[in-house]
PDB file of N, CA and C in Angstrom:
ATOM      1  N   MET A   1     -15.036   6.863 -71.242  1.00  0.00           N
ATOM      2  CA  MET A   1     -16.210   7.408 -71.905  1.00  0.00           C
ATOM      3  C   MET A   1     -16.481   6.658 -73.207  1.00  0.00           C
ATOM      4  N   VAL A   2     -15.394   6.373 -73.965  1.00  0.00           N
ATOM      5  CA  VAL A   2     -15.566   5.670 -75.235  1.00  0.00           C
ATOM      6  C   VAL A   2     -16.060   4.246 -74.992  1.00  0.00           C
ATOM      7  N   ARG A   3     -15.500   3.584 -73.966  1.00  0.00           N
ATOM      8  CA  ARG A   3     -15.925   2.221 -73.665  1.00  0.00           C
ATOM      9  C   ARG A   3     -17.396   2.208 -73.264  1.00  0.00           C
ATOM     10  N   ASN A   4     -17.812   3.171 -72.449  1.00  0.00           N
ATOM     11  CA  ASN A   4     -19.200   3.262 -72.022  1.00  0.00           C
ATOM     12  C   ASN A   4     -20.105   3.494 -73.225  1.00  0.00           C
ATOM     13  N   PHE A   5     -19.696   4.401 -74.115  1.00  0.00           N
ATOM     14  CA  PHE A   5     -20.489   4.706 -75.304  1.00  0.00           C
ATOM     15  C   PHE A   5     -20.587   3.478 -76.202  1.00  0.00           C
ATOM     16  N   THR A   6     -19.474   2.761 -76.372  1.00  0.00           N
ATOM     17  CA  THR A   6     -19.470   1.575 -77.224  1.00  0.00           C
ATOM     18  C   THR A   6     -20.381   0.496 -76.658  1.00  0.00           C
ATOM     19  N   SER A   7     -20.312   0.269 -75.360  1.00  0.00           N
ATOM     20  CA  SER A   7     -21.177  -0.749 -74.764  1.00  0.00           C
ATOM     21  C   SER A   7     -22.644  -0.341 -74.862  1.00  0.00           C
ATOM     22  N   TRP A   8     -22.897   0.952 -74.788  1.00  0.00           N
ATOM     23  CA  TRP A   8     -24.263   1.458 -74.936  1.00  0.00           C
ATOM     24  C   TRP A   8     -24.779   1.172 -76.344  1.00  0.00           C
ATOM     25  N   ILE A   9     -23.933   1.426 -77.353  1.00  0.00           N
ATOM     26  CA  ILE A   9     -24.323   1.186 -78.743  1.00  0.00           C
ATOM     27  C   ILE A   9     -24.620  -0.297 -78.956  1.00  0.00           C
ATOM     28  N   PHE A  10     -23.731  -1.179 -78.464  1.00  0.00           N
ATOM     29  CA  PHE A  10     -23.961  -2.609 -78.636  1.00  0.00           C
ATOM     30  C   PHE A  10     -25.215  -3.055 -77.890  1.00  0.00           C
ATOM     31  N   GLY A  11     -25.460  -2.481 -76.726  1.00  0.00           N
ATOM     32  CA  GLY A  11     -26.677  -2.810 -75.992  1.00  0.00           C
ATOM     33  C   GLY A  11     -27.924  -2.416 -76.751  1.00  0.00           C
ATOM     34  N   ILE A  12     -27.887  -1.246 -77.350  1.00  0.00           N
ATOM     35  CA  ILE A  12     -29.039  -0.782 -78.127  1.00  0.00           C
ATOM     36  C   ILE A  12     -29.221  -1.642 -79.368  1.00  0.00           C
ATOM     37  N   LEU A  13     -28.112  -1.989 -80.036  1.00  0.00           N
ATOM     38  CA  LEU A  13     -28.205  -2.869 -81.205  1.00  0.00           C
ATOM     39  C   LEU A  13     -28.811  -4.213 -80.818  1.00  0.00           C
ATOM     40  N   PHE A  14     -28.360  -4.775 -79.691  1.00  0.00           N
ATOM     41  CA  PHE A  14     -28.889  -6.057 -79.239  1.00  0.00           C
ATOM     42  C   PHE A  14     -30.371  -5.937 -78.908  1.00  0.00           C
ATOM     43  N   PHE A  15     -30.748  -4.855 -78.200  1.00  0.00           N
ATOM     44  CA  PHE A  15     -32.150  -4.637 -77.859  1.00  0.00           C
ATOM     45  C   PHE A  15     -32.988  -4.505 -79.122  1.00  0.00           C
ATOM     46  N   SER A  16     -32.497  -3.751 -80.114  1.00  0.00           N
ATOM     47  CA  SER A  16     -33.229  -3.561 -81.364  1.00  0.00           C
ATOM     48  C   SER A  16     -33.387  -4.885 -82.097  1.00  0.00           C
ATOM     49  N   PHE A  17     -32.321  -5.678 -82.107  1.00  0.00           N
ATOM     50  CA  PHE A  17     -32.377  -6.973 -82.778  1.00  0.00           C
ATOM     51  C   PHE A  17     -33.365  -7.891 -82.077  1.00  0.00           C
ATOM     52  N   GLU A  18     -33.339  -7.911 -80.747  1.00  0.00           N
ATOM     53  CA  GLU A  18     -34.287  -8.733 -79.991  1.00  0.00           C
ATOM     54  C   GLU A  18     -35.719  -8.298 -80.257  1.00  0.00           C
ATOM     55  N   ARG A  19     -35.928  -6.973 -80.299  1.00  0.00           N
ATOM     56  CA  ARG A  19     -37.265  -6.446 -80.567  1.00  0.00           C
ATOM     57  C   ARG A  19     -37.718  -6.856 -81.962  1.00  0.00           C
ATOM     58  N   SER A  20     -36.802  -6.812 -82.929  1.00  0.00           N
ATOM     59  CA  SER A  20     -37.132  -7.213 -84.289  1.00  0.00           C
ATOM     60  C   SER A  20     -37.512  -8.686 -84.342  1.00  0.00           C
ATOM     61  N   LEU A  21     -36.772  -9.521 -83.622  1.00  0.00           N
ATOM     62  CA  LEU A  21     -37.090 -10.946 -83.609  1.00  0.00           C
ATOM     63  C   LEU A  21     -38.454 -11.202 -82.983  1.00  0.00           C
ATOM     64  N   SER A  22     -38.782 -10.472 -81.923  1.00  0.00           N
ATOM     65  CA  SER A  22     -40.084 -10.684 -81.289  1.00  0.00           C
ATOM     66  C   SER A  22     -41.208 -10.247 -82.217  1.00  0.00           C
ATOM     67  N   LYS A  23     -40.974  -9.181 -82.987  1.00  0.00           N
ATOM     68  CA  LYS A  23     -41.994  -8.754 -83.946  1.00  0.00           C
ATOM     69  C   LYS A  23     -42.136  -9.779 -85.065  1.00  0.00           C
ATOM     70  N   LEU A  24     -41.007 -10.373 -85.493  1.00  0.00           N
ATOM     71  CA  LEU A  24     -41.075 -11.396 -86.530  1.00  0.00           C
ATOM     72  C   LEU A  24     -41.878 -12.595 -86.049  1.00  0.00           C
ATOM     73  N   SER A  25     -41.720 -12.958 -84.781  1.00  0.00           N
ATOM     74  CA  SER A  25     -42.466 -14.097 -84.256  1.00  0.00           C
ATOM     75  C   SER A  25     -43.954 -13.779 -84.145  1.00  0.00           C
ATOM     76  N   ASP A  26     -44.293 -12.478 -84.054  1.00  0.00           N
ATOM     77  CA  ASP A  26     -45.701 -12.080 -84.024  1.00  0.00           C
ATOM     78  C   ASP A  26     -46.290 -11.964 -85.422  1.00  0.00           C
ATOM     79  N   GLY A  27     -45.463 -12.143 -86.448  1.00  0.00           N
ATOM     80  CA  GLY A  27     -45.955 -12.083 -87.822  1.00  0.00           C
ATOM     81  C   GLY A  27     -45.865 -10.713 -88.460  1.00  0.00           C
ATOM     82  N   GLU A  28     -45.289  -9.737 -87.782  1.00  0.00           N
ATOM     83  CA  GLU A  28     -45.147  -8.403 -88.354  1.00  0.00           C
ATOM     84  C   GLU A  28     -43.945  -8.364 -89.288  1.00  0.00           C
ATOM     85  N   THR A  29     -43.990  -7.440 -90.240  1.00  0.00           N
ATOM     86  CA  THR A  29     -42.816  -7.238 -91.082  1.00  0.00           C
ATOM     87  C   THR A  29     -41.905  -6.243 -90.386  1.00  0.00           C
ATOM     88  N   VAL A  30     -40.628  -6.521 -90.401  1.00  0.00           N
ATOM     89  CA  VAL A  30     -39.671  -5.705 -89.667  1.00  0.00           C
ATOM     90  C   VAL A  30     -38.548  -5.285 -90.601  1.00  0.00           C
ATOM     91  N   PRO A  31     -38.223  -3.990 -90.629  1.00  0.00           N
ATOM     92  CA  PRO A  31     -37.077  -3.562 -91.439  1.00  0.00           C
ATOM     93  C   PRO A  31     -35.773  -3.973 -90.756  1.00  0.00           C
ATOM     94  N   LEU A  32     -34.993  -4.798 -91.405  1.00  0.00           N
ATOM     95  CA  LEU A  32     -33.748  -5.252 -90.809  1.00  0.00           C
ATOM     96  C   LEU A  32     -32.535  -4.721 -91.561  1.00  0.00           C
ATOM     97  N   GLY A  33     -32.734  -3.687 -92.389  1.00  0.00           N
ATOM     98  CA  GLY A  33     -31.617  -3.104 -93.113  1.00  0.00           C
ATOM     99  C   GLY A  33     -30.690  -2.349 -92.179  1.00  0.00           C
ATOM    100  N   ILE A  34     -29.450  -2.176 -92.608  1.00  0.00           N
ATOM    101  CA  ILE A  34     -28.459  -1.491 -91.773  1.00  0.00           C
ATOM    102  C   ILE A  34     -28.862  -0.044 -91.509  1.00  0.00           C
ATOM    103  N   VAL A  35     -29.452   0.613 -92.502  1.00  0.00           N
ATOM    104  CA  VAL A  35     -29.888   2.001 -92.305  1.00  0.00           C
ATOM    105  C   VAL A  35     -30.976   2.063 -91.245  1.00  0.00           C
ATOM    106  N   ASP A  36     -31.889   1.106 -91.279  1.00  0.00           N
ATOM    107  CA  ASP A  36     -32.953   1.062 -90.270  1.00  0.00           C
ATOM    108  C   ASP A  36     -32.379   0.840 -88.876  1.00  0.00           C
ATOM    109  N   LEU A  37     -31.402  -0.060 -88.774  1.00  0.00           N
ATOM    110  CA  LEU A  37     -30.779  -0.302 -87.472  1.00  0.00           C
ATOM    111  C   LEU A  37     -30.062   0.940 -86.957  1.00  0.00           C
ATOM    112  N   ILE A  38     -29.401   1.656 -87.858  1.00  0.00           N
ATOM    113  CA  ILE A  38     -28.716   2.887 -87.451  1.00  0.00           C
ATOM    114  C   ILE A  38     -29.718   3.905 -86.935  1.00  0.00           C
ATOM    115  N   PHE A  39     -30.841   4.077 -87.647  1.00  0.00           N
ATOM    116  CA  PHE A  39     -31.845   5.040 -87.194  1.00  0.00           C
ATOM    117  C   PHE A  39     -32.483   4.615 -85.877  1.00  0.00           C
ATOM    118  N   ILE A  40     -32.702   3.323 -85.710  1.00  0.00           N
ATOM    119  CA  ILE A  40     -33.250   2.832 -84.443  1.00  0.00           C
ATOM    120  C   ILE A  40     -32.286   3.143 -83.306  1.00  0.00           C
ATOM    121  N   CYS A  41     -30.992   2.916 -83.546  1.00  0.00           N
ATOM    122  CA  CYS A  41     -29.985   3.195 -82.515  1.00  0.00           C
ATOM    123  C   CYS A  41     -29.937   4.675 -82.178  1.00  0.00           C
ATOM    124  N   LEU A  42     -29.897   5.513 -83.204  1.00  0.00           N
ATOM    125  CA  LEU A  42     -29.830   6.956 -82.960  1.00  0.00           C
ATOM    126  C   LEU A  42     -31.068   7.449 -82.225  1.00  0.00           C
ATOM    127  N   GLU A  43     -32.228   6.940 -82.614  1.00  0.00           N
ATOM    128  CA  GLU A  43     -33.461   7.344 -81.941  1.00  0.00           C
ATOM    129  C   GLU A  43     -33.454   6.895 -80.483  1.00  0.00           C
ATOM    130  N   SER A  44     -32.988   5.677 -80.232  1.00  0.00           N
ATOM    131  CA  SER A  44     -32.930   5.177 -78.858  1.00  0.00           C
ATOM    132  C   SER A  44     -31.990   6.011 -78.004  1.00  0.00           C
ATOM    133  N   ILE A  45     -30.822   6.333 -78.567  1.00  0.00           N
ATOM    134  CA  ILE A  45     -29.860   7.160 -77.833  1.00  0.00           C
ATOM    135  C   ILE A  45     -30.462   8.524 -77.541  1.00  0.00           C
ATOM    136  N   TYR A  46     -31.062   9.141 -78.557  1.00  0.00           N
ATOM    137  CA  TYR A  46     -31.642  10.468 -78.373  1.00  0.00           C
ATOM    138  C   TYR A  46     -32.734  10.429 -77.309  1.00  0.00           C
ATOM    139  N   ASN A  47     -33.601   9.420 -77.367  1.00  0.00           N
ATOM    140  CA  ASN A  47     -34.693   9.332 -76.399  1.00  0.00           C
ATOM    141  C   ASN A  47     -34.186   9.110 -74.981  1.00  0.00           C
ATOM    142  N   LYS A  48     -33.157   8.261 -74.819  1.00  0.00           N
ATOM    143  CA  LYS A  48     -32.618   8.021 -73.478  1.00  0.00           C
ATOM    144  C   LYS A  48     -32.000   9.282 -72.898  1.00  0.00           C
ATOM    145  N   VAL A  49     -31.206   9.962 -73.711  1.00  0.00           N
ATOM    146  CA  VAL A  49     -30.545  11.169 -73.222  1.00  0.00           C
ATOM    147  C   VAL A  49     -31.560  12.285 -73.043  1.00  0.00           C
ATOM    148  N   ALA A  50     -32.508  12.399 -73.957  1.00  0.00           N
ATOM    149  CA  ALA A  50     -33.524  13.442 -73.844  1.00  0.00           C
ATOM    150  C   ALA A  50     -34.352  13.243 -72.578  1.00  0.00           C
ATOM    151  N   HIS A  51     -34.615  11.989 -72.219  1.00  0.00           N
ATOM    152  CA  HIS A  51     -35.358  11.723 -70.986  1.00  0.00           C
ATOM    153  C   HIS A  51     -34.546  12.156 -69.770  1.00  0.00           C
ATOM    154  N   ARG A  52     -33.248  11.880 -69.792  1.00  0.00           N
ATOM    155  CA  ARG A  52     -32.389  12.273 -68.675  1.00  0.00           C
ATOM    156  C   ARG A  52     -32.229  13.783 -68.616  1.00  0.00           C
ATOM    157  N   CYS A  53     -32.315  14.452 -69.751  1.00  0.00           N
ATOM    158  CA  CYS A  53     -32.068  15.893 -69.828  1.00  0.00           C
ATOM    159  C   CYS A  53     -33.363  16.645 -70.120  1.00  0.00           C
ATOM    160  N   LYS A  54     -34.477  16.149 -69.610  1.00  0.00           N
ATOM    161  CA  LYS A  54     -35.766  16.736 -69.971  1.00  0.00           C
ATOM    162  C   LYS A  54     -35.941  18.170 -69.478  1.00  0.00           C
ATOM    163  N   ASN A  55     -35.144  18.601 -68.508  1.00  0.00           N
ATOM    164  CA  ASN A  55     -35.261  19.973 -68.010  1.00  0.00           C
ATOM    165  C   ASN A  55     -34.445  20.975 -68.814  1.00  0.00           C
ATOM    166  N   VAL A  56     -33.726  20.499 -69.831  1.00  0.00           N
ATOM    167  CA  VAL A  56     -32.904  21.385 -70.650  1.00  0.00           C
ATOM    168  C   VAL A  56     -33.788  22.009 -71.722  1.00  0.00           C
ATOM    169  N   PRO A  57     -33.867  23.344 -71.763  1.00  0.00           N
ATOM    170  CA  PRO A  57     -34.686  23.982 -72.796  1.00  0.00           C
ATOM    171  C   PRO A  57     -34.015  23.859 -74.159  1.00  0.00           C
ATOM    172  N   ASN A  58     -34.816  23.739 -75.205  1.00  0.00           N
ATOM    173  CA  ASN A  58     -34.339  23.677 -76.589  1.00  0.00           C
ATOM    174  C   ASN A  58     -33.311  22.572 -76.796  1.00  0.00           C
ATOM    175  N   LEU A  59     -33.618  21.387 -76.321  1.00  0.00           N
ATOM    176  CA  LEU A  59     -32.702  20.263 -76.489  1.00  0.00           C
ATOM    177  C   LEU A  59     -32.625  19.907 -77.965  1.00  0.00           C
ATOM    178  N   SER A  60     -31.436  19.927 -78.503  1.00  0.00           N
ATOM    179  CA  SER A  60     -31.225  19.583 -79.904  1.00  0.00           C
ATOM    180  C   SER A  60     -30.053  18.624 -80.001  1.00  0.00           C
ATOM    181  N   LEU A  61     -29.813  18.137 -81.201  1.00  0.00           N
ATOM    182  CA  LEU A  61     -28.691  17.218 -81.390  1.00  0.00           C
ATOM    183  C   LEU A  61     -27.363  17.894 -81.100  1.00  0.00           C
ATOM    184  N   ASN A  62     -27.303  19.212 -81.277  1.00  0.00           N
ATOM    185  CA  ASN A  62     -26.048  19.929 -81.045  1.00  0.00           C
ATOM    186  C   ASN A  62     -25.625  19.896 -79.582  1.00  0.00           C
ATOM    187  N   ASN A  63     -26.578  20.063 -78.674  1.00  0.00           N
ATOM    188  CA  ASN A  63     -26.196  20.079 -77.257  1.00  0.00           C
ATOM    189  C   ASN A  63     -26.539  18.776 -76.537  1.00  0.00           C
ATOM    190  N   LEU A  64     -26.887  17.749 -77.298  1.00  0.00           N
ATOM    191  CA  LEU A  64     -27.252  16.470 -76.703  1.00  0.00           C
ATOM    192  C   LEU A  64     -26.071  15.821 -75.992  1.00  0.00           C
ATOM    193  N   LEU A  65     -24.916  15.792 -76.631  1.00  0.00           N
ATOM    194  CA  LEU A  65     -23.740  15.173 -76.019  1.00  0.00           C
ATOM    195  C   LEU A  65     -23.303  15.941 -74.780  1.00  0.00           C
ATOM    196  N   GLN A  66     -23.346  17.256 -74.849  1.00  0.00           N
ATOM    197  CA  GLN A  66     -22.968  18.074 -73.694  1.00  0.00           C
ATOM    198  C   GLN A  66     -23.899  17.785 -72.521  1.00  0.00           C
ATOM    199  N   CYS A  67     -25.183  17.659 -72.796  1.00  0.00           N
ATOM    200  CA  CYS A  67     -26.155  17.362 -71.747  1.00  0.00           C
ATOM    201  C   CYS A  67     -25.894  15.979 -71.162  1.00  0.00           C
ATOM    202  N   GLN A  68     -25.560  15.012 -72.024  1.00  0.00           N
ATOM    203  CA  GLN A  68     -25.254  13.660 -71.551  1.00  0.00           C
ATOM    204  C   GLN A  68     -24.082  13.685 -70.583  1.00  0.00           C
ATOM    205  N   VAL A  69     -23.048  14.430 -70.922  1.00  0.00           N
ATOM    206  CA  VAL A  69     -21.868  14.524 -70.057  1.00  0.00           C
ATOM    207  C   VAL A  69     -22.244  15.165 -68.727  1.00  0.00           C
ATOM    208  N   GLN A  70     -23.032  16.237 -68.764  1.00  0.00           N
ATOM    209  CA  GLN A  70     -23.443  16.913 -67.533  1.00  0.00           C
ATOM    210  C   GLN A  70     -24.288  15.991 -66.660  1.00  0.00           C
ATOM    211  N   CYS A  71     -25.205  15.245 -67.273  1.00  0.00           N
ATOM    212  CA  CYS A  71     -26.046  14.321 -66.509  1.00  0.00           C
ATOM    213  C   CYS A  71     -25.197  13.239 -65.854  1.00  0.00           C
ATOM    214  N   THR A  72     -24.230  12.720 -66.598  1.00  0.00           N
ATOM    215  CA  THR A  72     -23.354  11.683 -66.061  1.00  0.00           C
ATOM    216  C   THR A  72     -22.534  12.218 -64.896  1.00  0.00           C
ATOM    217  N   GLU A  73     -22.018  13.429 -65.030  1.00  0.00           N
ATOM    218  CA  GLU A  73     -21.243  14.034 -63.943  1.00  0.00           C
ATOM    219  C   GLU A  73     -22.107  14.237 -62.705  1.00  0.00           C
ATOM    220  N   ARG A  74     -23.345  14.690 -62.897  1.00  0.00           N
ATOM    221  CA  ARG A  74     -24.247  14.878 -61.763  1.00  0.00           C
ATOM    222  C   ARG A  74     -24.549  13.552 -61.072  1.00  0.00           C
ATOM    223  N   GLU A  75     -24.770  12.501 -61.867  1.00  0.00           N
ATOM    224  CA  GLU A  75     -25.050  11.191 -61.281  1.00  0.00           C
ATOM    225  C   GLU A  75     -23.856  10.678 -60.483  1.00  0.00           C
ATOM    226  N   ARG A  76     -22.661  10.871 -61.008  1.00  0.00           N
ATOM    227  CA  ARG A  76     -21.460  10.442 -60.281  1.00  0.00           C
ATOM    228  C   ARG A  76     -21.313  11.218 -58.980  1.00  0.00           C
ATOM    229  N   GLU A  77     -21.586  12.510 -59.007  1.00  0.00           N
ATOM    230  CA  GLU A  77     -21.486  13.338 -57.803  1.00  0.00           C
ATOM    231  C   GLU A  77     -22.505  12.881 -56.758  1.00  0.00           C
ATOM    232  N   ARG A  78     -23.729  12.586 -57.191  1.00  0.00           N
ATOM    233  CA  ARG A  78     -24.748  12.088 -56.255  1.00  0.00           C
ATOM    234  C   ARG A  78     -24.320  10.759 -55.636  1.00  0.00           C
ATOM    235  N   GLU A  79     -23.740   9.888 -56.463  1.00  0.00           N
ATOM    236  CA  GLU A  79     -23.288   8.593 -55.952  1.00  0.00           C
ATOM    237  C   GLU A  79     -22.166   8.776 -54.936  1.00  0.00           C
ATOM    238  N   ARG A  80     -21.233   9.690 -55.210  1.00  0.00           N
ATOM    239  CA  ARG A  80     -20.152   9.970 -54.257  1.00  0.00           C
ATOM    240  C   ARG A  80     -20.713  10.488 -52.941  1.00  0.00           C
ATOM    241  N   GLU A  81     -21.674  11.412 -53.026  1.00  0.00           N
ATOM    242  CA  GLU A  81     -22.279  11.956 -51.811  1.00  0.00           C
ATOM    243  C   GLU A  81     -22.995  10.866 -51.024  1.00  0.00           C
ATOM    244  N   ARG A  82     -23.673   9.973 -51.730  1.00  0.00           N
ATOM    245  CA  ARG A  82     -24.389   8.883 -51.067  1.00  0.00           C
ATOM    246  C   ARG A  82     -23.407   7.967 -50.334  1.00  0.00           C
ATOM    247  N   VAL A  83     -22.309   7.642 -50.984  1.00  0.00           N
ATOM    248  CA  VAL A  83     -21.303   6.777 -50.360  1.00  0.00           C
ATOM    249  C   VAL A  83     -20.671   7.474 -49.163  1.00  0.00           C
ATOM    250  N   GLU A  84     -20.391   8.764 -49.286  1.00  0.00           N
ATOM    251  CA  GLU A  84     -19.823   9.514 -48.164  1.00  0.00           C
ATOM    252  C   GLU A  84     -20.790   9.551 -46.992  1.00  0.00           C
ATOM    253  N   ASP A  85     -22.084   9.740 -47.280  1.00  0.00           N
ATOM    254  CA  ASP A  85     -23.085   9.751 -46.216  1.00  0.00           C
ATOM    255  C   ASP A  85     -23.139   8.408 -45.490  1.00  0.00           C
ATOM    256  N   ILE A  86     -23.031   7.340 -46.240  1.00  0.00           N
ATOM    257  CA  ILE A  86     -23.074   6.005 -45.632  1.00  0.00           C
ATOM    258  C   ILE A  86     -21.882   5.810 -44.702  1.00  0.00           C
ATOM    259  N   HIS A  87     -20.711   6.263 -45.138  1.00  0.00           N
ATOM    260  CA  HIS A  87     -19.495   6.060 -44.339  1.00  0.00           C
ATOM    261  C   HIS A  87     -19.378   7.035 -43.167  1.00  0.00           C
ATOM    262  N   THR A  88     -20.020   8.188 -43.247  1.00  0.00           N
ATOM    263  CA  THR A  88     -19.886   9.170 -42.167  1.00  0.00           C
ATOM    264  C   THR A  88     -20.956   9.013 -41.093  1.00  0.00           C
ATOM    265  N   LYS A  89     -22.062   8.354 -41.407  1.00  0.00           N
ATOM    266  CA  LYS A  89     -23.109   8.173 -40.402  1.00  0.00           C
ATOM    267  C   LYS A  89     -22.687   7.100 -39.411  1.00  0.00           C
ATOM    268  N   PRO A  90     -22.940   7.362 -38.128  1.00  0.00           N
ATOM    269  CA  PRO A  90     -22.557   6.369 -37.096  1.00  0.00           C
ATOM    270  C   PRO A  90     -23.459   5.151 -37.111  1.00  0.00           C
TER     271      PRO A  90
END
């Protein structure tokens, strides 16, 4: 879980940096401070998880991690069922 979370953070940082570079090439001013990068990362994480957990009422930062874990478990279960179906069908 920690490795997955860490790779997710680095992916978001890389995506944010790439986006900043593309905006710089377009002539826009881009905040490249560490605080800005942290907020961009947190917003990206929240938006990704919120999209996956859109059916959860009153989604807040408090239950965001719990929802992420539940979504991941559901996805793994679906993948297991899919693999079992492939192997059991003649």
